[in-house]
Coordinates of C-alpha atoms and ligand atoms in Angstrom, one line a residue:
M87 CA 65.7 -182.5 81.1
D88 CA 66.9 -183.7 77.6
K89 CA 65.4 -182.2 74.7
I90 CA 63.0 -184.4 73.1
P91 CA 64.8 -185.3 69.5
M92 CA 63.3 -185.3 66.1
K93 CA 63.9 -187.4 63.1
T94 CA 62.5 -185.9 59.9
P95 CA 62.6 -182.2 59.8
L96 CA 59.3 -179.9 59.6
V97 CA 58.5 -177.6 56.6
E98 CA 58.3 -174.2 58.4
M99 CA 56.8 -171.5 56.8
D100 CA 57.1 -168.4 58.5
G101 CA 54.8 -165.2 57.9
D102 CA 53.6 -161.7 58.3
E103 CA 53.1 -159.1 60.6
M104 CA 51.3 -159.9 64.0
T105 CA 51.3 -163.7 63.2
R106 CA 55.2 -163.6 62.9
V107 CA 55.7 -161.8 65.9
L108 CA 53.9 -164.5 67.9
W109 CA 55.4 -167.3 65.7
A110 CA 58.9 -166.1 67.1
L111 CA 57.8 -166.0 70.5
I112 CA 55.6 -169.2 70.6
K113 CA 59.0 -171.3 69.1
E114 CA 61.2 -169.5 71.9
K115 CA 59.1 -169.6 74.8
L116 CA 57.0 -173.1 74.1
I117 CA 59.0 -175.6 71.8
E118 CA 62.7 -174.7 71.7
P119 CA 63.2 -175.3 75.5
Y120 CA 61.9 -178.7 75.1
V121 CA 62.4 -180.1 71.6
E122 CA 65.4 -180.4 69.8
L123 CA 63.5 -178.8 66.7
K124 CA 64.3 -179.7 63.1
T125 CA 63.1 -177.7 60.3
E126 CA 63.3 -176.8 56.8
Y127 CA 62.8 -172.9 57.2
F128 CA 61.0 -171.2 54.3
D129 CA 60.5 -167.2 54.8
L130 CA 57.1 -166.7 53.1
G131 CA 56.9 -163.3 54.7
L132 CA 56.1 -160.6 52.1
P133 CA 59.4 -159.0 51.5
E134 CA 61.0 -162.4 50.8
R135 CA 58.2 -163.4 48.3
D136 CA 58.8 -160.6 46.4
R137 CA 62.5 -160.9 46.6
T138 CA 62.3 -164.3 45.4
C139 CA 59.9 -163.6 42.9
D140 CA 57.2 -166.0 45.0
R141 CA 59.6 -168.9 44.1
V142 CA 59.9 -169.4 47.9
T143 CA 56.5 -170.2 48.3
V144 CA 56.8 -173.0 45.6
E145 CA 59.7 -174.3 47.4
A146 CA 58.1 -174.5 50.6
A147 CA 55.1 -176.3 48.8
E148 CA 57.6 -178.7 47.3
A149 CA 59.1 -179.5 50.6
T150 CA 56.1 -180.2 52.0
A151 CA 55.4 -182.7 49.1
K152 CA 58.7 -184.2 50.2
Y153 CA 58.8 -184.2 53.9
G154 CA 55.1 -184.7 54.4
V155 CA 54.3 -182.0 57.1
A156 CA 54.5 -178.5 57.5
V157 CA 53.6 -175.7 59.4
K158 CA 52.6 -172.3 58.4
C159 CA 52.1 -169.1 59.6
A160 CA 49.8 -166.4 58.0
T161 CA 50.9 -164.5 55.3
I162 CA 49.5 -161.2 53.6
T163 CA 47.7 -161.9 50.5
P164 CA 48.9 -158.7 48.5
N165 CA 46.2 -156.2 47.3
A166 CA 46.8 -152.8 45.5
Q167 CA 47.6 -151.3 48.9
R168 CA 50.1 -153.8 50.0
V169 CA 51.8 -153.4 46.6
E170 CA 52.5 -149.7 47.5
E171 CA 53.2 -150.6 51.1
Y172 CA 55.7 -153.1 50.5
N173 CA 56.9 -151.5 47.2
L174 CA 56.2 -155.1 45.5
K175 CA 57.4 -155.9 42.0
E176 CA 54.0 -157.6 41.5
M177 CA 50.5 -158.4 43.1
W178 CA 51.9 -161.8 44.2
K179 CA 49.1 -164.4 44.4
S180 CA 47.9 -166.1 47.8
P181 CA 50.5 -168.5 49.1
N182 CA 47.4 -170.7 50.7
G183 CA 46.1 -171.0 46.9
T184 CA 49.7 -171.6 45.3
I185 CA 50.5 -174.4 48.0
R186 CA 47.0 -175.9 47.5
R187 CA 47.5 -176.0 43.8
I188 CA 50.6 -177.8 44.0
L189 CA 49.5 -180.0 47.1
G190 CA 45.8 -180.3 46.1
G191 CA 43.8 -181.6 49.3
T192 CA 41.3 -180.4 51.4
V193 CA 41.3 -177.9 53.8
F194 CA 39.7 -178.8 57.6
R195 CA 38.8 -176.3 60.0
S196 CA 38.0 -176.9 63.6
P197 CA 37.2 -174.7 66.8
I198 CA 39.5 -175.2 69.6
T199 CA 37.5 -175.4 72.7
A200 CA 38.2 -174.7 76.4
D201 CA 36.0 -175.1 79.8
G202 CA 34.1 -171.7 80.3
I203 CA 34.4 -170.3 76.5
K204 CA 31.0 -170.3 75.6
C205 CA 29.6 -171.6 72.7
I206 CA 26.6 -169.6 70.9
V207 CA 25.0 -172.8 70.3
P208 CA 24.6 -174.1 74.1
G209 CA 24.3 -177.8 72.8
W210 CA 27.7 -177.9 70.8
K211 CA 29.7 -179.4 73.4
K212 CA 32.2 -180.7 71.5
P213 CA 34.0 -179.0 68.2
I214 CA 32.4 -179.4 64.6
A215 CA 35.1 -179.7 62.2
I216 CA 34.3 -178.5 58.6
A217 CA 35.6 -179.9 55.3
R218 CA 34.9 -177.9 52.2
H219 CA 35.3 -179.1 48.7
A220 CA 37.6 -176.2 47.7
Y221 CA 36.7 -177.1 43.8
G222 CA 34.4 -176.0 40.9
D223 CA 30.5 -175.6 41.5
V224 CA 29.7 -172.1 41.4
Y225 CA 33.1 -170.9 42.0
G226 CA 34.4 -172.5 38.7
A227 CA 31.1 -171.2 36.9
V228 CA 30.4 -169.5 33.5
E229 CA 27.3 -166.9 33.4
S230 CA 25.2 -164.8 31.1
G231 CA 22.6 -162.3 31.0
V232 CA 19.8 -163.5 28.9
E233 CA 17.6 -160.9 26.8
K234 CA 13.8 -161.3 26.8
G235 CA 13.1 -163.6 24.2
G236 CA 16.5 -165.4 24.3
K237 CA 17.3 -169.0 24.9
A238 CA 19.9 -170.7 27.2
Y239 CA 21.1 -174.4 26.4
L240 CA 23.3 -176.6 28.1
S241 CA 25.5 -178.4 25.3
V242 CA 27.6 -181.4 25.9
C243 CA 30.0 -182.6 23.3
G244 CA 31.7 -186.0 23.5
A245 CA 35.4 -186.8 23.4
D246 CA 35.1 -186.6 19.5
G247 CA 33.9 -183.0 19.7
K248 CA 30.4 -184.0 18.6
E249 CA 27.5 -182.6 20.6
R250 CA 25.6 -185.4 22.4
E251 CA 23.2 -183.4 24.0
R252 CA 21.6 -180.0 23.8
I253 CA 19.3 -179.4 26.8
L254 CA 17.1 -176.1 26.9
V255 CA 17.8 -174.4 30.4
H256 CA 15.0 -171.7 29.9
D257 CA 12.9 -170.0 27.3
F258 CA 13.3 -166.5 28.3
K259 CA 10.0 -165.5 26.5
E260 CA 8.1 -163.9 29.3
S261 CA 11.3 -162.1 30.5
G262 CA 15.0 -161.3 30.2
G263 CA 16.8 -163.1 32.9
V264 CA 20.2 -165.0 33.8
A265 CA 21.8 -168.5 33.2
Q266 CA 24.6 -170.2 34.5
G267 CA 26.6 -173.1 33.8
M268 CA 29.1 -175.0 36.4
H269 CA 31.0 -178.2 36.7
N270 CA 32.8 -180.6 38.9
T271 CA 34.8 -183.7 38.2
D272 CA 34.7 -187.2 39.5
R273 CA 38.5 -187.2 40.1
S274 CA 38.2 -184.0 42.3
I275 CA 35.1 -185.3 44.0
E276 CA 36.9 -188.9 44.5
A277 CA 40.0 -186.9 46.0
F278 CA 37.8 -185.0 48.4
A279 CA 36.1 -188.1 49.7
E280 CA 39.3 -189.6 50.5
C281 CA 40.7 -186.9 52.3
C282 CA 37.8 -186.4 54.2
F283 CA 37.4 -190.5 55.3
S284 CA 41.3 -190.5 56.0
Y285 CA 40.9 -187.3 58.3
A286 CA 37.9 -188.7 60.0
L287 CA 39.9 -192.1 60.7
T288 CA 42.9 -190.6 62.1
E289 CA 40.7 -187.8 64.1
G290 CA 38.2 -190.5 65.2
L291 CA 35.1 -188.5 63.9
D292 CA 31.9 -189.4 62.5
V293 CA 31.3 -188.1 59.3
W294 CA 28.0 -186.3 57.9
F295 CA 27.6 -185.4 54.4
G296 CA 24.9 -183.4 52.8
A297 CA 23.9 -182.7 49.2
K298 CA 20.5 -182.0 47.6
D299 CA 20.2 -185.1 45.4
T300 CA 16.5 -185.1 45.1
I301 CA 16.4 -181.9 43.3
S302 CA 20.1 -182.1 41.3
K303 CA 19.2 -186.0 40.3
V304 CA 22.4 -186.2 38.1
Y305 CA 24.9 -183.6 39.6
D306 CA 24.4 -183.7 43.3
R307 CA 23.6 -187.7 42.9
R308 CA 27.1 -188.0 41.6
F309 CA 28.6 -186.6 44.5
R310 CA 26.5 -188.9 46.7
D311 CA 27.4 -192.2 44.5
I312 CA 31.1 -191.3 44.5
F313 CA 31.3 -191.0 48.6
A314 CA 29.4 -194.1 48.8
Q315 CA 32.0 -196.1 46.6
V316 CA 35.0 -194.5 48.2
Y317 CA 33.5 -195.3 51.9
G318 CA 33.1 -198.8 50.6
R319 CA 37.2 -198.8 51.1
Y320 CA 36.7 -197.3 54.5
A321 CA 34.0 -198.9 56.1
A322 CA 35.7 -201.9 57.9
A323 CA 38.1 -199.3 59.5
F324 CA 35.6 -197.1 60.4
E325 CA 33.3 -199.9 62.1
K326 CA 36.8 -201.0 64.0
K327 CA 37.1 -197.6 65.1
G328 CA 33.5 -197.0 66.3
I329 CA 33.0 -194.3 63.9
T330 CA 30.1 -193.9 61.2
Y331 CA 29.5 -192.5 58.1
M332 CA 25.9 -190.8 57.1
Y333 CA 24.7 -189.2 54.0
S334 CA 21.6 -187.2 53.9
L335 CA 19.9 -184.0 52.3
I336 CA 21.7 -180.8 53.1
D337 CA 18.8 -179.3 55.0
D338 CA 18.2 -182.5 56.8
V339 CA 21.8 -182.6 57.8
V340 CA 21.8 -178.9 59.1
A341 CA 19.0 -179.4 61.2
R342 CA 20.6 -182.3 62.5
V343 CA 23.7 -180.4 63.2
M344 CA 21.8 -177.6 65.0
R345 CA 20.4 -180.0 67.4
S346 CA 23.5 -182.2 68.1
G347 CA 26.0 -181.9 70.8
G348 CA 28.7 -181.3 68.1
G349 CA 31.9 -183.7 67.7
M350 CA 31.5 -184.6 64.1
L351 CA 33.4 -183.9 60.6
W352 CA 30.7 -182.0 58.6
V353 CA 31.6 -182.5 54.8
C354 CA 30.3 -179.8 53.0
K355 CA 30.2 -179.3 48.9
N356 CA 32.2 -175.8 48.1
Y357 CA 29.5 -173.2 48.5
D358 CA 28.0 -174.9 51.6
G359 CA 31.2 -175.1 53.1
D360 CA 31.8 -171.3 52.7
V361 CA 28.6 -170.4 54.2
M362 CA 28.8 -172.9 57.1
S363 CA 32.4 -172.6 58.2
D364 CA 31.5 -168.9 58.8
M365 CA 28.7 -169.9 60.7
V366 CA 30.4 -172.7 62.8
A367 CA 33.3 -170.4 63.5
T368 CA 31.1 -167.7 64.8
A369 CA 29.2 -169.7 66.8
F370 CA 32.3 -171.2 68.6
G371 CA 33.7 -167.6 69.5
S372 CA 36.8 -166.1 68.4
L373 CA 38.8 -166.4 65.0
G374 CA 42.0 -166.8 67.3
M375 CA 40.5 -170.2 68.4
M376 CA 40.0 -171.9 65.1
S377 CA 42.6 -174.0 63.5
S378 CA 43.1 -175.1 60.0
V379 CA 44.9 -178.1 58.3
L380 CA 45.1 -178.6 54.5
V381 CA 45.4 -182.6 53.8
S382 CA 46.4 -183.9 50.5
P383 CA 45.1 -187.2 49.0
D384 CA 48.3 -188.7 49.1
G385 CA 48.7 -187.9 52.8
K386 CA 50.8 -184.5 53.4
Y387 CA 49.7 -182.2 56.0
E388 CA 49.9 -178.3 56.4
F389 CA 48.9 -177.1 59.6
E390 CA 47.9 -173.2 60.4
A391 CA 45.9 -170.8 62.1
A392 CA 42.5 -170.3 60.2
H393 CA 43.1 -166.3 60.8
G394 CA 44.9 -163.9 59.1
T395 CA 48.3 -161.5 60.2
V396 CA 45.9 -159.5 62.5
T397 CA 47.0 -156.4 60.7
R398 CA 45.4 -154.0 62.9
H399 CA 46.9 -155.3 65.9
Y400 CA 50.4 -155.3 64.1
Y401 CA 50.2 -151.6 63.4
R402 CA 49.2 -150.7 67.2
R403 CA 52.5 -152.8 67.9
L404 CA 54.5 -150.5 65.3
K405 CA 53.3 -147.7 67.4
G406 CA 54.9 -148.9 70.4
E407 CA 51.6 -150.7 72.2
K408 CA 51.6 -154.0 73.7
T409 CA 48.5 -156.2 72.0
S410 CA 46.7 -159.0 73.3
T411 CA 46.9 -160.9 70.2
N412 CA 45.5 -164.9 70.6
P413 CA 48.4 -167.1 69.9
V414 CA 45.8 -170.4 70.6
A415 CA 45.4 -171.1 66.9
T416 CA 49.2 -170.6 66.0
I417 CA 50.1 -172.9 68.9
W418 CA 47.7 -175.4 67.5
A419 CA 49.5 -175.4 64.1
W420 CA 52.7 -176.1 65.8
T421 CA 51.2 -178.7 68.1
G422 CA 49.2 -180.2 64.8
A423 CA 52.4 -180.7 63.2
L424 CA 54.8 -181.9 65.8
K425 CA 52.1 -184.6 66.9
K426 CA 51.4 -185.7 63.1
R427 CA 55.5 -185.8 62.9
G428 CA 55.7 -187.9 66.0
E429 CA 53.4 -190.2 64.8
L430 CA 54.7 -190.5 61.2
D431 CA 58.3 -190.9 62.6
G432 CA 57.3 -193.0 65.8
I433 CA 58.7 -190.4 68.2
G434 CA 56.0 -191.0 70.9
E435 CA 57.4 -188.3 73.2
L436 CA 57.2 -185.8 70.5
S437 CA 53.3 -186.2 70.1
A438 CA 53.0 -186.5 73.8
F439 CA 54.6 -183.2 74.2
A440 CA 52.4 -181.7 71.7
A441 CA 49.5 -182.8 73.4
R442 CA 50.7 -181.7 76.8
L443 CA 51.5 -178.0 75.3
E444 CA 47.7 -178.2 74.1
R445 CA 46.5 -179.1 77.9
A446 CA 48.8 -176.3 79.4
T447 CA 47.3 -173.9 76.8
L448 CA 43.7 -174.9 77.6
D449 CA 44.5 -175.0 81.5
T450 CA 45.8 -171.4 81.4
I451 CA 42.7 -170.2 79.8
E452 CA 40.3 -172.3 82.2
G453 CA 42.1 -171.1 84.9
G454 CA 41.2 -167.4 83.9
Y455 CA 44.1 -166.2 82.0
M456 CA 43.8 -165.3 78.6
T457 CA 43.8 -162.7 76.0
G458 CA 41.4 -159.8 75.4
D459 CA 39.4 -161.5 72.7
L460 CA 38.2 -164.6 74.9
V461 CA 37.3 -162.2 77.9
P462 CA 33.5 -161.5 77.1
L463 CA 33.1 -165.2 75.8
F464 CA 34.3 -166.2 79.1
G465 CA 31.9 -167.6 81.9
K466 CA 33.2 -169.8 84.6
E467 CA 31.9 -169.9 88.4
G468 CA 34.3 -168.6 90.8
V469 CA 36.9 -167.6 87.9
V470 CA 37.5 -164.0 87.1
P471 CA 39.0 -163.5 83.7
V472 CA 41.9 -161.7 83.3
S473 CA 43.0 -160.1 79.9
L474 CA 46.9 -160.7 79.3
T475 CA 49.1 -159.3 76.6
S476 CA 50.3 -161.9 73.8
E477 CA 53.7 -162.1 75.9
E478 CA 52.0 -162.3 79.3
F479 CA 49.6 -165.4 78.4
L480 CA 52.4 -167.0 76.5
D481 CA 54.8 -166.9 79.8
K482 CA 51.5 -168.1 81.9
I483 CA 51.4 -171.2 79.3
A484 CA 55.1 -171.5 79.7
E485 CA 54.8 -171.5 83.5
K486 CA 52.1 -174.1 83.3
L487 CA 53.9 -176.5 80.8
Ligands
NAP635 P1 42.5 -161.5 60.3 O1 44.1 -161.3 60.3 O2 42.2 -162.8 60.5 O3 41.8 -160.3 61.4 C1 40.5 -159.9 61.4 C2 40.2 -159.3 62.8 O4 39.8 -160.5 63.4 C3 41.4 -158.5 63.5 O5 41.6 -157.2 63.3 C4 40.9 -158.9 65.0 O6 39.9 -158.2 65.8 C5 40.5 -160.4 65.0 N1 41.2 -161.3 64.9 C6 41.9 -162.4 63.9 N2 42.7 -163.2 64.6 C7 42.9 -163.0 66.1 C8 43.8 -163.4 66.9 N3 44.6 -164.1 66.7 N4 43.6 -162.8 68.4 C9 42.8 -161.6 68.3 N5 41.8 -161.2 67.3 C10 42.0 -161.8 66.5 O7 41.9 -160.9 58.9 P2 42.2 -159.6 57.9 O8 42.6 -158.4 59.0 O9 41.1 -159.4 57.0 O10 43.4 -160.1 57.3 C11 44.9 -159.5 57.6 C12 45.6 -159.7 56.8 O11 45.7 -161.5 56.7 C13 45.6 -159.6 55.2 O12 46.6 -159.1 54.5 C14 45.0 -161.1 54.5 O13 45.6 -161.2 53.3 C15 45.6 -162.1 55.7 N6 45.1 -163.2 55.6 C16 45.9 -164.2 55.6 C17 45.6 -165.7 55.7 C18 46.3 -166.8 55.8 O14 47.5 -166.9 55.6 N7 45.8 -168.0 56.1 C19 43.9 -165.8 56.1 C20 43.5 -164.4 56.0 C21 43.8 -163.5 55.9 P3 40.0 -156.8 65.9 O15 40.9 -156.0 65.8 O16 38.8 -156.4 66.3 O17 40.5 -157.1 67.3
MG636 MG1 33.0 -168.0 53.7

């Protein structure tokens, strides 16, 4: 068989620990035998980030802006213990944070579902993708304690520096307490809406957005209005694709999601997304089955697994043990990137290969072969699940492929 050719290179960002091990195996066993793989390789492993004073992360992000599609391995975000473990020059920032600051955009997370892997919410037959607005609100807020008898005000100045409005937040005459000031910007909300509608259109998903504009008549109302405005530009395309946009109150959206069969993009304000993405991920089972993609407002894509470097398994591996670490989300990072590259470069074969690799992976699981994390979640009549090491599992997928 001839290998499938590529035109534009993928930006490849290697990473750390157990996921770095899986990374090499996935390439060797599942991709390189079939694809004439072309990548711009950046080693985001912690030793190389330290050696380059984190320049390599910035270069990888810039390459993504240039080429448009990246695939990223999980990476260590250093803390004090890691500074010691790796003898680092500095406590380097989170690579994901750095990349997001350079590219901008929204992170979409969606569970990977396989027949037989039970969802805790029995009605959720299709995956629920979550978009979290990763800017502002309580994450960028200022706060203060206020003593009894004190007062808190919200003071707003115009462009001329003169105070336009001074609103009493609370008169603390009965008791001391706390006050908080938070913000968001039209530009960030608009870019978020843009990313969400364009992602939904590519993926063919209905969009559900919830906020609390009955209570927050200016703040949350602004989100609702901007979304409606941006949707105006997408309405015709949505209709053509047969998908819809719905805005409702956040509590109503929560109730509807619980009753639904899944299969939508749930758009969340920052705090809601933080909380709800953990709920949805847990309901769908293993962290090893959650994929993630960063989409920038100008249409650049960075695909990765939602989990970290699986340190506990890596330390066991260093002791010579074979681990059963789930490679599925990392495979999905590769297939997502290859599909997108194929789509952008008009190489149908490449996209079809990626879809086939996903199918082979799901068939392997559905046939009863999986990593240990999935075994307790598996229930299919007539199939007894077998727990494999990562290598054995990848070999099984390769066989299917
Ligand atoms: P983690 O790597 O996601 O692992 C937490 C636990 O979840 C594991 O110990 C394992 O549980 C389970 N798990 C996660 N992925 C799995 C998989 N593919 N297969 C099987 N089990 C899986 O989170 P962490 O231990 O908190 O973080 C480790 C490192 O990753 C940290 O240095 C952190 O900075 C980094 N991190 C990176 C990213 C990223 O690059 N996007 C995201 C998060 C964290 P059991 O041990 O019980 O089997
Ligand atoms: Mg959270």
